[in-house]
């Protein structure tokens, strides 16, 4: 047993920390806040160990029309404050359709200039930068936005995505530039993509979360440039913005790609009456914090402001404190968060298999525990292979569907699970059945696969999933 494990086995009440930052640090994550220079009250450094500029690093504050920097004093104040209080900084944000200011309508070349100037100005003092913010459309369409800068995107071969070599993709091109700058400068800064309504595997009513699936595809395709994913966590009554039971499974599948995940802008409407998974705001906060704690690569949570009255959505009363102007009172939600953080990462999860010190899944991308049962030899139709990431009592399976010598338009994969094994979550596929023989089929956006190419879907389950022999059919 390691020292860390011994600490975590102490009665939590005896070991309880009394600030969010101390409790989070003990559990191995940051707990941060969004702030502006006029809100740098003592509470910021006392309770939080990470800071996101709420507005002062956005292009409308700091970018010139040619991609230079201006008016950086607010951002400097925040970075300095963070540094002198031992807080990490999440830079926010380089490429965004909103609050673009003088950069509105700029070319990729100008965006690249701005990316270089901004990253180099603060260097490794910024631990994480949101390179691209909110690239995906509202209303669970799973599509990119249609406003600038996404108007620069071109789908050269008309296959419905921007991932091909001949395509133009503002996400890819901005990340490539940012990565070049980080590498050239020898910086430790990690590069994140950030969005909202991407938190759960599903949205209200159990409909699959297409926006989350689209983000997953982006991260998977551009994994070499993307280090981290921010799930904003502005939870409210919008059917796509509610808290669902599959929050943990969703952020876990991103973590399984090898990226860090953050809950980057959390506020929780205090009247999530019928749509949420908890009883009241404090309980909802507890569930959200627990989901992060249960995902090893969930390395931080940031709340989007200190107090309700000073929040961008004050009418939702979604934060941890009341009061204002430096005088704050803790809400029930604060105490719930502190208590949950103090339990550490090893507490039993509410809806998914337990992870503990002896059973932690690998922190690197999913490792195949057994060789693929059927190698993807090209055939007409399709072939499928399964890789498993297992721990005692549970697993995540990634299934790769490879088209044969002809393109396919739809596919299905049949798997027979061992007795006692149950599927609890699925992404990038439709499913019928949860145990015994289970059938998976393509969803609207991944049925078409070119000859010799592949697509992947995944599922999570309880029990053990050894000896799976997938049978793939396609048309
Ligand atoms: C918000 C700020 O909180 C407001 O003060 C500002 O007027 C608008 O932007 N998603 C984001 C944040 O990524 O930058 C937004 O912040 C909230 C939604």
PDB file of C-alpha atoms and ligand atoms in Angstrom, residues 54-55 58 92 96 99 133-134 194 232 234 265 304 312, ligand 1:
ATOM      1  CA  UNK A  54     -13.947  35.339 -16.620  1.00  0.00           C
ATOM      2  CA  UNK A  55     -13.537  37.905 -19.404  1.00  0.00           C
ATOM      3  CA  UNK A  58     -11.022  36.967 -24.371  1.00  0.00           C
ATOM      4  CA  UNK A  92      -9.760  31.481 -21.619  1.00  0.00           C
ATOM      5  CA  UNK A  96     -14.388  31.647 -30.215  1.00  0.00           C
ATOM      6  CA  UNK A  99     -16.656  38.097 -27.709  1.00  0.00           C
ATOM      7  CA  UNK A 133     -14.373  27.369 -27.262  1.00  0.00           C
ATOM      8  CA  UNK A 134     -17.926  26.328 -28.133  1.00  0.00           C
ATOM      9  CA  UNK A 194     -14.105  23.580 -24.190  1.00  0.00           C
ATOM     10  CA  UNK A 232     -18.414  23.705 -18.970  1.00  0.00           C
ATOM     11  CA  UNK A 234     -23.640  25.239 -16.875  1.00  0.00           C
ATOM     12  CA  UNK A 265     -17.393  26.534 -15.771  1.00  0.00           C
ATOM     13  CA  UNK A 304     -18.063  30.135 -12.801  1.00  0.00           C
ATOM     14  CA  UNK A 312     -23.409  35.945 -15.092  1.00  0.00           C
TER      15      UNK A 312
HETATM   16  C1  LIG B   1     -19.490  34.809 -19.771  1.00  0.00           C
HETATM   17  C2  LIG B   1     -19.109  35.760 -18.655  1.00  0.00           C
HETATM   18  O1  LIG B   1     -19.354  35.118 -17.418  1.00  0.00           O
HETATM   19  C3  LIG B   1     -19.919  37.037 -18.736  1.00  0.00           C
HETATM   20  O2  LIG B   1     -19.443  37.984 -17.792  1.00  0.00           O
HETATM   21  C4  LIG B   1     -19.804  37.628 -20.151  1.00  0.00           C
HETATM   22  O3  LIG B   1     -20.650  38.760 -20.246  1.00  0.00           O
HETATM   23  C5  LIG B   1     -20.192  36.599 -21.184  1.00  0.00           C
HETATM   24  O4  LIG B   1     -19.390  35.441 -21.037  1.00  0.00           O
HETATM   25  N1  LIG B   1     -19.246  30.084 -21.729  1.00  0.00           N
HETATM   26  C6  LIG B   1     -17.980  30.606 -21.684  1.00  0.00           C
HETATM   27  C7  LIG B   1     -17.709  31.822 -20.890  1.00  0.00           C
HETATM   28  O5  LIG B   1     -17.055  29.984 -22.240  1.00  0.00           O
HETATM   29  O6  LIG B   1     -16.692  32.597 -21.450  1.00  0.00           O
HETATM   30  C8  LIG B   1     -18.936  32.646 -20.669  1.00  0.00           C
HETATM   31  O7  LIG B   1     -18.627  33.700 -19.760  1.00  0.00           O
HETATM   32  C9  LIG B   1     -20.068  31.794 -20.165  1.00  0.00           C
HETATM   33  C10 LIG B   1     -20.407  30.696 -21.146  1.00  0.00           C
END
